[in-house]
Amino acid sequence: MFGVLRAYVLIALWQARPGLGGYDVADAVTFCFVTQAFIGPMQLFGGGLSLPERIRSGDVALDLVRPASLQLWTLAEDAGRAAYLFVVRGLPPMLLGAAVFGIVVPADPGRWAAFLAGFAIAVVISFGWRYLIALSVGWLLDDRGVAVLSMVLTTFFSGMLVPLNLFPGWFGDLVNALPWAAMVQLPADLYLGKAPVLETLAVQVFWAVVLLGLGALGTRAVRHKVVIQGG
Amino acid sequence: MVRTYFLLAWTWTRAAAAYPASFALMVLLGFVAAALDVAVVLIIFANTTALAGFSREEVLFLYGAAGLSFTLCDTFVSNIDRVSQHIKAGTLDTFLIRPAGAWVQLTTDRFNPTRAGRVLQAAVVLGYAIAALGIGWERGWMIPVMVATGVVIFAALWTLAGAVQFVLTDAPEVTSAFTYGSNQLTQYPLAVYARDLVKGVTYVLPLAFVNWQPGLYVLDRDDPFGTPGAMRFLGPAAALVLALLAALAWRQGIRHYRSTGS
Amino acid sequence: MIELDRAGRSFKVKRNVVHAVRDLSLTVTAGEFVGCLGPNGAGKSTTIKMLCGILTPTSGTVRVAGLDPSRRRTALARRLGVVFGQRTTLWWDLPLVDSFALIRHLYQVDRVTFRARLAELTETLDLGAFLRTPVRQLSLGQRMRGDLAAALLHAPDVLVLDEPTIGLDVVSKAGIRDFLRRVNAERGTTVLLTTHDLGDIERLCRRVVLIGHGRLAFDGSLEELMATAPGQSSIEEVVTRLYTAGTQ
């Protein structure tokens, strides 16, 4: 529903301004349904991790004594879920879009490879971000505020609402450099063949490493809090 | 019923205010979220002067009017979409042992006054658009009518969504796609959508009467889809019919629960 | 005060019809204290739900305080106090006093009466220390005392309790039992409770009802219950025998 309505708005815009942002109408529609397929696997509207509940209930202590790293354990779980959701929730909207509006399907296997790599890294970036948000529960009384903030930032700055190449001027440049762009806009551009492959993947890897690194620090802090202060 | 409603809502408001920092943060975040929502419209119009033949101020007018109705319902009625959660947790029973209607108790359950930040945003956008378009009383009288119509339509939609959850306990996201999707649909002039979709939201699910049909009257424009002028005034009637259907569905939902217990 | 006449409740589970309760006839007169026993899944909760008007019976009739619960749910609610041991009827995020104030309005108790009752309940249930604490932060024992007070603020004629002592420690249990006995004796409130704790039955109930497979398996005094199995010395053994006899 969300994707279909968004597609109509984008079509109306590109009909008024053909070629806007380097996309034609078909590209814009394709962008719409490709990114729609990201919502489930990347949990762009927030949530997806059971960690906040476990921190609040204190069960996280059990996870922390396990011999595996809490972060990697959670990532493995999330990656499995993402793969499942990509097939179950991701592909149907893409096929729907293809059926109703007709979307661009790349013929070049290299572009597919670039897209799938970008998509996989994007899932890790989205995990890195949601993991940080989940950890914040350890310090905050009420996590609803952070959840709302995360959803707003993610949907707006990732390109889920409007493609980031529509954002004007310096604001557009800034937004394109942020981690949320690496979740949605960059892999979508790889799919459309509108971005230099190696450079784009490098930016994505950079954000994945940064967020996972922060997550590792956060995990240590949580361990410290749970073990030393008893939760 | 009205007294019970406000009493329950007020109690929840006091409970939320017990944590002033969290409360203030939520109001602020709600406002920021709402601001980014309208920023999308502004970004689109940074790239074009007209969308499907409508100017930026006209789109903001339609956006603000629908937004005001929607956010009012989001604040005052949307809690009803937790029916399936209550059924699963077994907490619905506690509503049914009290001497008050289930609808009133559920719409006020965990009433969240911080959503008022979004109502404010919608009101500001609508106010700006009215001023910028220079809308006078000769057509502006329709604005309060259309907002009230919108409130009834969205409230009915949420009630329907809640009623459906008595049967579809496992799919609450289906019903929220329906309510939030309706909001998304009404944010833009219906002229951007396909003719069949617009027919559907005019004659089947009367979303066109939230802001589109009465809005065309206020903006003094013809319907690009060519519906007759009388349609501009049918909003209240359509809202009433939908509200009746929703009330029936809700009663049926409660009855269903009382014959299955789950 | 409570009348069930051949009451039955069946559910459709994947095309099969399951009879949770069938042909249950039971009369409880005003001022009685009745304990309801039965193995898990015997139909106790279904019966309680029919008494509260949450479930409509599929056959037979149910009357509580002279009213048909399924038709006069809100009217009955004013004369009925209900406590679920497994979950609270209080507002989870609100302090206890706020829950009580809401109940006052919902049940339309006038201010003076409310104050007097609250003062009395605060004293007998020893609520003073945690009246201003949000319900979610209360211990199970405190929460149960709060729930009991909430169920009695409107001075109901009938008090229905579904496993009120479940999960409580010995001291809390003793406190709750003592309180229930007083409510029954001093106010004359009719009490019906379900339990798995035979201590509740021994210490409180003059009359015992045993439900098995949705039917009434036994109805009588504690002595009569013991007499069904001569030679058995403890109530546990007698009840175990009755439970297992029902399954064979």
XYZ file of C-alpha atoms in Angstrom:
741
model
C 0.000 0.000 0.000
C 2.711 2.394 1.137
C 4.801 1.621 -1.934
C 1.961 1.944 -4.416
C 0.890 5.348 -3.095
C 4.477 6.551 -3.035
C 4.923 5.356 -6.614
C 1.978 7.488 -7.779
C 3.379 10.593 -6.081
C 6.808 10.000 -7.633
C 5.260 9.383 -11.058
C 3.350 12.668 -10.788
C 6.581 14.437 -9.870
C 8.616 12.887 -12.694
C 5.847 13.619 -15.169
C 6.125 17.274 -14.189
C 9.950 17.175 -14.275
C 11.253 14.390 -16.561
C 14.886 13.451 -15.954
C 14.919 14.928 -12.457
C 17.921 13.822 -10.366
C 19.222 11.648 -13.208
C 16.199 9.298 -13.022
C 13.497 8.844 -15.615
C 9.952 7.825 -14.641
C 10.769 4.116 -14.895
C 13.817 4.580 -12.641
C 11.741 6.453 -10.061
C 9.110 3.718 -9.958
C 11.804 1.063 -9.772
C 13.449 2.947 -6.911
C 10.125 2.950 -5.130
C 9.560 -0.810 -5.284
C 13.165 -1.873 -4.791
C 13.371 0.181 -1.596
C 9.946 -1.134 -0.574
C 11.542 -4.574 -0.544
C 14.098 -3.302 1.985
C 11.544 -2.452 4.681
C 11.142 -5.960 6.056
C 14.745 -7.205 5.962
C 16.141 -3.940 7.336
C 13.203 -3.270 9.684
C 13.219 0.350 8.537
C 10.217 1.234 10.675
C 12.115 0.100 13.749
C 12.195 -2.943 15.962
C 13.032 -6.454 14.864
C 15.430 -7.167 17.715
C 14.352 -8.906 20.901
C 17.250 -7.274 22.730
C 15.356 -4.317 24.294
C 12.885 -6.698 25.932
C 15.734 -8.844 27.182
C 17.580 -5.877 28.618
C 14.462 -4.607 30.345
C 13.607 -7.997 31.816
C 17.209 -8.637 32.856
C 17.420 -11.779 30.704
C 20.335 -10.160 28.915
C 22.520 -11.371 31.804
C 21.985 -14.912 30.477
C 23.086 -13.810 26.999
C 26.190 -12.124 28.343
C 27.498 -15.235 30.068
C 27.235 -17.207 26.846
C 30.630 -17.945 25.274
C 29.656 -16.155 22.039
C 29.718 -12.385 21.598
C 26.299 -10.882 22.231
C 26.651 -8.604 19.241
C 27.665 -11.306 16.762
C 25.053 -13.659 18.125
C 22.360 -11.014 17.629
C 23.712 -10.185 14.167
C 23.535 -13.825 13.127
C 19.962 -14.012 14.331
C 19.056 -10.791 12.539
C 20.737 -11.825 9.285
C 18.751 -15.053 9.263
C 15.537 -13.167 9.838
C 16.473 -10.628 7.157
C 17.004 -13.355 4.568
C 13.645 -14.859 5.429
C 11.862 -11.481 5.314
C 13.510 -10.568 2.020
C 11.911 -13.583 0.410
C 8.557 -13.370 2.199
C 8.038 -9.614 2.536
C 10.581 -8.170 0.125
C 9.981 -9.939 -3.147
C 6.144 -9.714 -3.234
C 6.058 -5.874 -3.320
C 8.753 -5.893 -6.004
C 6.756 -8.325 -8.095
C 3.595 -6.316 -7.451
C 5.346 -3.171 -8.631
C 6.678 -4.979 -11.660
C 3.196 -6.243 -12.494
C 1.285 -2.987 -11.962
C 3.785 -0.311 -13.026
C 6.576 -2.166 -14.779
C 10.021 -1.801 -13.234
C 13.517 -1.750 -14.636
C 15.218 -5.141 -14.365
C 18.982 -5.044 -14.963
C 20.222 -7.531 -17.546
C 23.863 -7.196 -16.563
C 24.893 -9.892 -14.024
C 27.638 -7.586 -12.744
C 25.045 -5.061 -11.691
C 23.071 -7.756 -9.892
C 26.216 -8.829 -8.068
C 26.934 -5.227 -7.051
C 23.348 -4.775 -5.872
C 23.274 -7.984 -3.832
C 26.595 -7.093 -2.199
C 25.315 -3.596 -1.442
C 22.073 -4.991 -0.102
C 23.890 -7.424 2.190
C 26.080 -4.656 3.595
C 23.011 -2.453 4.004
C 21.377 -5.145 6.147
C 24.470 -5.137 8.363
C 24.388 -1.313 8.584
C 20.724 -1.371 9.522
C 21.511 -3.999 12.142
C 24.378 -1.869 13.490
C 22.034 1.085 13.877
C 19.166 -0.872 15.438
C 21.576 -2.624 17.786
C 22.755 0.759 19.106
C 19.146 1.867 19.549
C 18.374 -1.387 21.353
C 21.332 -0.949 23.713
C 20.095 2.509 24.689
C 17.299 0.791 26.634
C 19.955 -0.096 29.199
C 20.230 3.589 30.157
C 16.809 5.003 29.435
C 13.641 4.669 31.424
C 11.345 4.893 28.455
C 12.594 3.621 25.123
C 9.595 4.755 23.075
C 11.151 8.163 22.448
C 14.309 6.673 20.996
C 12.285 4.252 18.905
C 10.306 7.129 17.385
C 13.464 9.139 16.793
C 15.132 6.182 15.101
C 12.163 5.577 12.836
C 11.940 9.230 11.831
C 15.637 9.518 11.082
C 15.729 6.229 9.219
C 12.701 6.749 7.006
C 13.509 10.356 6.168
C 17.285 10.252 5.696
C 17.474 6.872 3.981
C 15.441 7.828 0.937
C 12.398 5.792 1.938
C 10.076 8.812 1.701
C 11.610 10.554 -1.323
C 14.814 9.626 -3.180
C 17.739 11.527 -1.703
C 18.759 12.956 -5.081
C 15.753 15.280 -4.749
C 17.153 16.876 -1.595
C 18.396 20.329 -2.609
C 21.922 21.718 -2.421
C 24.309 21.183 0.477
C 21.540 19.513 2.440
C 21.365 16.852 -0.233
C 25.143 16.313 -0.131
C 25.080 16.030 3.664
C 22.183 13.563 3.688
C 23.871 11.407 1.055
C 26.940 11.009 3.278
C 25.032 9.797 6.364
C 24.683 6.117 7.343
C 20.967 6.015 6.523
C 21.716 6.739 2.872
C 23.968 3.667 2.918
C 20.967 1.554 3.958
C 18.516 2.441 1.189
C 19.647 5.013 -1.353
C 23.040 3.479 -2.157
C 21.925 -0.134 -2.760
C 18.976 1.162 -4.790
C 21.360 3.207 -6.927
C 23.538 0.117 -7.384
C 20.434 -1.691 -8.656
C 19.657 1.157 -11.063
C 23.301 1.418 -12.099
C 23.400 5.078 -11.083
C 26.351 4.826 -8.694
C 30.042 3.915 -9.073
C 30.198 0.365 -7.696
C 33.472 0.223 -5.780
C 33.168 3.694 -4.289
C 29.611 3.028 -3.131
C 30.491 -0.315 -1.578
C 33.443 1.312 0.184
C 31.180 3.960 1.749
C 28.811 1.225 2.888
C 31.599 -0.861 4.403
C 32.844 2.247 6.194
C 29.472 2.800 7.876
C 29.062 -0.879 8.682
C 32.443 -0.922 10.420
C 31.760 2.322 12.313
C 28.339 1.204 13.580
C 29.507 -2.301 14.500
C 32.492 -0.774 16.300
C 30.233 1.518 18.319
C 28.006 -1.473 19.008
C 30.975 -3.425 20.364
C 31.816 -0.547 22.706
C 28.166 -0.360 23.745
C 28.112 -4.087 24.450
C 31.080 -3.703 26.783
C 29.312 -0.874 28.564
C 26.150 -2.924 28.977
C 28.134 -5.872 30.265
C 29.800 -3.542 32.745
C 26.429 -2.149 33.824
C 24.736 -5.530 34.158
C 27.636 -7.337 35.827
C 28.916 -4.582 38.114
C 25.720 -2.758 38.960
C 23.420 -5.741 38.703
C 21.222 -4.266 35.982
C -19.675 8.215 28.001
C -17.983 11.510 27.141
C -17.253 12.087 30.825
C -15.811 8.609 31.230
C -13.703 9.162 28.134
C -12.119 12.370 29.362
C -11.671 11.022 32.854
C -9.714 8.043 31.562
C -7.735 10.200 29.151
C -6.928 12.683 31.890
C -5.706 9.948 34.222
C -3.329 8.668 31.548
C -2.138 12.184 30.859
C -1.284 12.639 34.525
C 0.529 9.320 34.527
C 2.585 10.394 31.504
C 3.326 13.748 33.112
C 4.820 11.946 36.095
C 7.968 11.643 33.976
C 8.306 15.224 32.737
C 11.609 14.748 30.893
C 10.334 11.778 28.938
C 7.047 13.591 28.329
C 8.739 16.706 26.956
C 11.042 14.611 24.784
C 8.101 12.723 23.302
C 6.225 15.941 22.486
C 9.349 17.345 20.857
C 10.048 14.174 18.889
C 6.446 14.034 17.747
C 6.795 17.552 16.461
C 10.108 16.802 14.720
C 8.648 13.674 13.128
C 5.705 15.714 11.911
C 8.013 18.437 10.611
C 10.018 15.925 8.555
C 6.737 14.580 7.226
C 5.809 17.959 5.805
C 9.426 18.447 4.689
C 8.787 15.710 2.129
C 6.137 17.891 0.496
C 8.497 20.859 0.542
C 11.316 18.804 -0.995
C 9.029 17.690 -3.793
C 8.094 21.305 -4.470
C 11.737 22.341 -4.370
C 11.924 20.366 -7.616
C 8.660 21.377 -9.275
C 6.052 24.133 -9.173
C 3.022 21.899 -9.611
C 2.133 18.304 -8.758
C -0.672 16.872 -10.871
C -1.765 20.461 -11.503
C -1.810 21.563 -7.868
C 0.425 24.261 -6.423
C 2.521 23.904 -3.279
C 0.030 25.872 -1.157
C -2.890 23.866 -2.476
C -1.137 20.594 -1.652
C -0.261 21.909 1.807
C -3.911 22.838 2.297
C -5.048 19.302 1.488
C -2.176 17.848 3.532
C -2.974 20.014 6.571
C -6.710 19.371 6.487
C -6.326 15.590 6.276
C -3.483 15.724 8.773
C -5.573 17.575 11.332
C -8.379 15.018 11.144
C -5.965 12.120 11.179
C -3.791 13.285 14.069
C -6.858 14.063 16.182
C -8.000 10.484 15.680
C -4.475 9.195 16.138
C -4.504 10.881 19.546
C -8.034 10.080 20.640
C -9.066 6.849 18.918
C -6.016 4.962 17.640
C -5.430 3.045 20.881
C -8.250 0.822 19.751
C -5.889 -0.892 17.317
C -4.398 -2.884 20.187
C -7.437 -5.159 20.375
C -5.504 -8.190 19.187
C -2.716 -7.505 21.689
C -5.277 -7.408 24.478
C -6.906 -10.591 23.286
C -3.587 -12.417 23.185
C -2.513 -11.142 26.600
C -5.934 -11.914 28.068
C -6.318 -8.312 29.201
C -9.489 -7.691 27.241
C -11.397 -9.481 30.000
C -10.467 -6.770 32.471
C -12.222 -4.190 30.294
C -15.316 -6.331 30.116
C -15.741 -6.656 33.876
C -16.074 -2.893 34.303
C -19.334 -0.984 34.061
C -18.317 1.042 31.003
C -18.367 0.435 27.273
C -15.423 -1.471 25.835
C -14.981 1.132 23.070
C -14.466 3.997 25.511
C -12.082 1.979 27.622
C -10.030 0.762 24.676
C -9.724 4.110 22.905
C -8.409 5.646 26.117
C -6.199 2.717 27.037
C -2.657 4.055 27.453
C -3.915 7.366 26.059
C -0.837 9.223 24.937
C -1.147 13.028 25.129
C 2.291 13.519 23.550
C 0.740 12.844 20.165
C -0.764 16.304 20.460
C 2.514 17.641 18.986
C 1.404 16.220 15.659
C -2.026 17.817 15.905
C -0.282 21.141 16.357
C 1.897 20.585 13.284
C -1.130 19.787 11.112
C -2.974 22.840 12.428
C 0.013 25.068 11.670
C 0.329 23.734 8.113
C -3.394 24.161 7.498
C -3.353 27.664 8.960
C -0.401 28.642 6.778
C -2.054 27.271 3.626
C -5.348 29.075 4.342
C -3.508 32.349 4.836
C -1.237 31.868 1.807
C -4.154 30.994 -0.462
C -6.230 33.868 0.920
C -9.283 31.680 1.501
C -12.250 33.744 2.684
C -15.396 32.820 4.618
C -17.563 32.436 1.516
C -15.813 29.106 0.834
C -13.834 28.711 4.048
C -16.978 27.740 6.008
C -16.470 24.295 4.545
C -13.111 23.831 6.352
C -14.486 23.049 9.853
C -17.075 20.780 8.225
C -14.417 18.873 6.327
C -12.163 18.477 9.355
C -15.098 17.162 11.401
C -16.049 14.838 8.532
C -12.459 13.625 8.381
C -12.411 12.955 12.118
C -15.551 10.837 11.867
C -14.210 8.929 8.852
C -10.842 8.165 10.452
C -12.444 7.292 13.804
C -14.746 4.899 11.960
C -11.776 3.396 10.108
C -9.924 2.771 13.351
C -13.000 1.260 14.910
C -13.363 -1.006 11.886
C -9.685 -1.909 12.181
C -10.220 -2.768 15.843
C -13.348 -4.772 15.063
C -11.531 -6.769 12.392
C -8.862 -7.716 14.931
C -11.425 -9.679 16.926
C -11.345 -12.126 14.038
C -7.828 -11.606 12.664
C -5.975 -11.727 15.976
C -2.735 -12.641 14.277
C -2.569 -9.815 11.788
C -2.691 -6.429 13.523
C -0.301 -5.009 10.926
C -2.913 -5.592 8.232
C -5.282 -3.211 9.960
C -2.621 -0.604 10.683
C -1.575 -0.633 7.021
C -5.202 0.226 6.373
C -5.419 3.186 8.804
C -1.976 4.646 8.211
C -2.280 3.929 4.497
C -5.465 6.002 4.460
C -3.592 8.881 6.003
C -0.824 8.585 3.436
C -3.345 8.489 0.602
C -5.082 11.679 1.711
C -1.838 13.648 2.063
C -1.705 14.383 -1.654
C -4.307 15.528 -4.187
C -6.122 12.425 -5.388
C -5.333 13.658 -8.909
C -1.917 11.986 -8.626
C -3.511 8.522 -8.353
C -5.015 6.246 -10.960
C -8.681 6.690 -11.824
C -9.737 3.264 -10.519
C -8.034 3.818 -7.185
C -9.801 7.170 -6.815
C -13.132 5.572 -7.708
C -12.484 3.020 -4.975
C -11.782 5.626 -2.320
C -14.815 7.634 -3.389
C -17.533 5.029 -3.680
C -16.274 2.101 -1.584
C -14.118 3.485 1.212
C -15.083 7.163 1.343
C -11.609 8.606 1.897
C -12.172 11.128 -0.877
C -14.506 12.977 1.497
C -11.827 13.519 4.144
C -10.254 16.413 2.259
C -10.442 15.926 -1.511
C -14.077 16.546 -2.424
C -14.737 19.311 0.141
C -11.217 20.647 -0.498
C -12.018 21.092 -4.194
C -14.954 23.255 -3.146
C -12.787 25.367 -0.821
C -10.117 25.743 -3.517
C -12.852 26.452 -6.092
C -11.555 23.882 -8.537
C -13.165 21.320 -10.776
C -12.534 17.649 -10.122
C -9.941 16.410 -12.663
C -11.893 13.141 -12.633
C -15.071 15.016 -13.555
C -17.381 14.151 -10.660
C -20.434 16.456 -10.381
C -20.329 19.503 -8.113
C -22.874 18.056 -5.684
C -20.280 15.485 -4.603
C -18.410 18.256 -2.760
C -21.161 18.362 -0.129
C -21.746 14.649 0.423
C -18.949 14.247 3.002
C -21.036 14.320 6.191
C -23.489 11.774 4.778
C -20.681 9.442 3.718
C -19.030 9.802 7.128
C -22.271 8.970 8.887
C -22.818 5.821 6.852
C -19.265 4.660 7.538
C -19.641 5.428 11.249
C -22.809 3.328 11.422
C -21.082 0.446 9.685
C -18.151 0.743 12.076
C -20.452 0.727 15.107
C -22.181 -2.405 13.823
C -18.859 -4.098 13.115
C -17.599 -3.225 16.583
C -20.686 -4.699 18.243
C -20.266 -7.780 16.124
C -16.606 -8.000 17.128
C -17.441 -7.868 20.840
C -20.136 -10.468 20.279
C -17.634 -12.662 18.485
C -15.214 -12.375 21.386
C -17.925 -13.286 23.854
C -18.709 -16.420 21.958
C -15.144 -17.601 21.497
C -13.236 -16.060 24.372
C -10.238 -15.611 22.165
C -27.120 -15.019 44.298
C -25.481 -17.159 41.623
C -27.584 -19.551 39.608
C -26.417 -21.799 36.828
C -29.078 -23.958 35.275
C -27.803 -26.618 32.911
C -25.337 -24.039 31.658
C -23.066 -25.112 28.832
C -20.360 -23.553 26.753
C -18.831 -25.156 23.716
C -16.167 -23.907 21.356
C -15.449 -24.765 17.785
C -11.839 -25.775 17.451
C -10.945 -26.590 13.866
C -14.336 -28.078 13.011
C -14.494 -30.086 16.225
C -16.863 -28.964 18.936
C -15.230 -28.889 22.356
C -17.509 -28.721 25.369
C -15.642 -26.639 27.937
C -18.623 -26.689 30.268
C -21.740 -28.810 29.959
C -24.975 -29.085 31.885
C -23.580 -27.295 34.886
C -26.238 -26.569 37.505
C -25.237 -24.779 40.656
C -26.947 -22.429 43.074
C -25.068 -20.247 45.490
C -27.174 -18.318 47.985
C -26.333 -14.934 49.444
C -23.548 -14.959 52.012
C -22.080 -18.316 51.030
C -18.356 -18.920 50.600
C -17.798 -21.463 47.852
C -14.509 -22.907 46.681
C -14.277 -24.325 43.207
C -11.730 -27.042 42.498
C -10.863 -28.851 39.321
C -7.872 -29.950 37.300
C -6.405 -27.637 34.656
C -8.717 -27.349 31.693
C -11.741 -28.605 33.608
C -13.829 -25.546 32.780
C -13.376 -23.390 35.887
C -12.230 -20.279 34.047
C -14.920 -20.685 31.408
C -17.486 -20.822 34.205
C -16.074 -17.687 35.818
C -16.147 -15.900 32.470
C -19.791 -16.820 32.002
C -20.577 -15.439 35.449
C -18.921 -12.113 34.602
C -20.645 -11.768 31.244
C -17.388 -12.080 29.320
C -18.608 -15.277 27.646
C -22.158 -16.028 26.652
C -23.333 -19.565 27.435
C -24.249 -21.749 24.474
C -26.930 -23.566 26.429
C -28.810 -23.251 29.687
C -29.096 -20.095 31.755
C -26.826 -18.129 34.039
C -28.007 -15.549 36.549
C -25.889 -13.518 38.907
C -27.496 -11.153 41.413
C -30.731 -11.704 39.520
C -29.266 -10.513 36.204
C -28.392 -12.336 32.994
C -24.660 -11.558 32.735
C -24.411 -11.694 28.970
C -27.304 -9.277 28.436
C -26.808 -6.937 31.366
C -23.032 -6.883 31.523
C -22.552 -3.288 32.700
C -25.464 -3.397 35.151
C -24.042 -6.564 36.642
C -20.526 -5.112 36.772
C -21.717 -2.634 39.409
C -22.792 -5.459 41.701
C -19.920 -7.807 41.014
C -16.286 -7.727 42.087
C -13.847 -9.762 40.020
C -10.221 -10.660 40.703
C -8.021 -12.609 38.315
C -4.968 -14.006 40.082
C -3.060 -14.401 36.830
C -3.439 -10.808 35.723
C -4.330 -7.541 37.284
C -7.500 -5.582 36.642
C -5.659 -2.435 37.714
C -4.083 0.033 35.321
C -0.538 -1.205 34.949
C 1.254 2.151 34.615
C -0.841 4.094 37.105
C -0.287 4.443 40.839
C -2.741 2.455 42.924
C -4.606 5.570 44.122
C -5.240 6.646 40.532
C -6.652 3.237 39.711
C -8.928 3.547 42.723
C -10.029 7.047 41.739
C -10.915 5.768 38.255
C -12.864 2.907 39.738
C -14.764 5.367 41.905
C -15.894 7.213 38.775
C -16.581 4.148 36.675
C -18.678 2.565 39.403
C -20.192 5.898 40.447
C -19.362 5.627 44.121
C -19.975 8.925 45.891
C -16.967 10.665 47.349
C -17.794 10.274 51.039
C -18.550 6.562 50.801
C -15.447 6.087 48.673
C -13.198 7.755 51.233
C -14.571 5.683 54.066
C -14.207 2.431 52.132
C -10.747 3.244 50.893
C -9.619 4.103 54.424
C -11.030 0.835 55.696
C -9.502 -1.242 52.882
C -6.171 0.547 53.209
C -6.089 -0.435 56.837
C -7.275 -4.032 56.576
C -5.139 -4.784 53.521
C -2.236 -2.657 54.736
C -1.952 -0.724 51.473
C -0.649 2.527 52.972
C 3.000 1.989 52.089
C 2.491 1.586 48.339
C -0.676 3.526 47.465
C 1.341 5.939 45.307
C 3.463 3.319 43.555
C 2.703 2.406 39.940
C 1.124 -1.029 39.807
C 3.883 -2.495 37.635
C 6.395 -1.883 40.427
C 4.401 -3.744 43.082
C 5.310 -7.204 44.295
C 2.814 -9.937 43.497
C 1.486 -9.939 47.049
C 1.058 -6.156 47.089
C -0.575 -6.207 43.678
C -3.050 -8.852 44.771
C -4.002 -6.799 47.811
C -4.472 -3.805 45.506
C -6.617 -5.897 43.175
C -8.774 -7.064 46.077
C -9.292 -3.497 47.268
C -10.181 -2.449 43.705
C -12.732 -5.233 43.445
C -14.410 -4.212 46.699
C -14.475 -0.416 46.472
C -17.968 -0.476 45.031
C -19.141 -2.902 47.746
C -20.290 -5.648 45.385
C -22.844 -8.263 46.438
C -20.785 -10.986 44.831
C -17.028 -11.426 44.743
C -15.590 -13.803 42.164
C -11.931 -14.737 42.439
C -10.029 -16.781 39.866
C -7.000 -18.309 41.604
C -6.406 -15.365 43.971
C -3.541 -16.976 45.868
C -1.573 -18.250 42.878
C 2.159 -17.604 43.203
C 1.948 -15.948 46.613
C 4.251 -16.671 49.527
C 2.904 -18.183 52.781
C 2.578 -14.889 54.606
C 0.776 -13.128 51.757
C -1.525 -16.114 51.331
C -2.450 -16.088 55.004
C -3.142 -12.345 54.825
C -5.386 -12.693 51.782
C -7.290 -15.615 53.276
C -7.831 -13.760 56.506
C -9.136 -10.768 54.605
C -11.502 -12.822 52.435
C -12.928 -14.524 55.512
C -13.631 -11.134 57.065
C -15.260 -9.755 53.925
C -17.553 -12.758 53.824
C -18.339 -12.742 57.539
C -18.639 -9.018 58.201
C -20.156 -7.705 54.981
C -22.035 -10.822 54.037
C -20.507 -10.702 50.541
C -21.071 -13.886 48.579
C -17.688 -15.287 47.567
C -16.858 -17.779 44.841
C -13.225 -18.636 44.326
C -11.370 -21.068 42.124
C -8.080 -22.435 43.295
C -5.503 -25.168 43.015
C -4.407 -24.524 46.575
C -6.205 -26.908 48.868
C -5.161 -24.747 51.803
C -7.584 -22.115 50.496
C -10.364 -24.673 50.581
C -9.538 -26.005 54.049
C -9.253 -22.624 55.650
C -12.014 -20.733 53.877
C -14.709 -22.668 52.167
C -17.705 -24.139 53.892
C -18.805 -25.489 50.582
C -16.701 -27.150 47.904
C -17.592 -27.583 44.249
C -15.501 -29.791 42.030
C -15.624 -29.441 38.274
C -14.199 -32.121 36.003
C -14.538 -32.344 32.242
C -16.910 -29.405 32.284
C -19.366 -31.127 34.602
C -20.153 -30.868 38.266
C -18.273 -33.752 39.878
C -18.926 -32.913 43.500
C -20.905 -30.342 45.490
C -20.963 -30.377 49.271
C -19.196 -29.497 52.481
C -15.564 -30.215 53.157
C -16.551 -33.039 55.513
C -18.694 -34.596 52.834
C -15.817 -34.305 50.412
C -13.558 -36.157 52.831
C -16.239 -38.793 53.353
C -16.229 -39.708 49.649
C -12.965 -41.520 50.264
C -13.016 -43.214 53.644
C -9.553 -44.182 54.790
C -7.845 -41.263 53.111
C -6.559 -38.865 55.720
C -5.520 -35.759 53.764
C -7.551 -33.548 51.484
C -4.790 -33.830 48.868
C -5.271 -37.559 48.593
C -9.036 -37.269 48.387
C -8.871 -34.657 45.656
C -6.197 -36.546 43.730
C -8.460 -39.584 43.776
C -11.397 -37.576 42.510
C -9.323 -35.924 39.759
C -7.836 -39.182 38.498
C -11.152 -41.010 38.817
C -12.620 -38.438 36.467
C -10.078 -39.132 33.766
C -10.580 -42.878 33.744
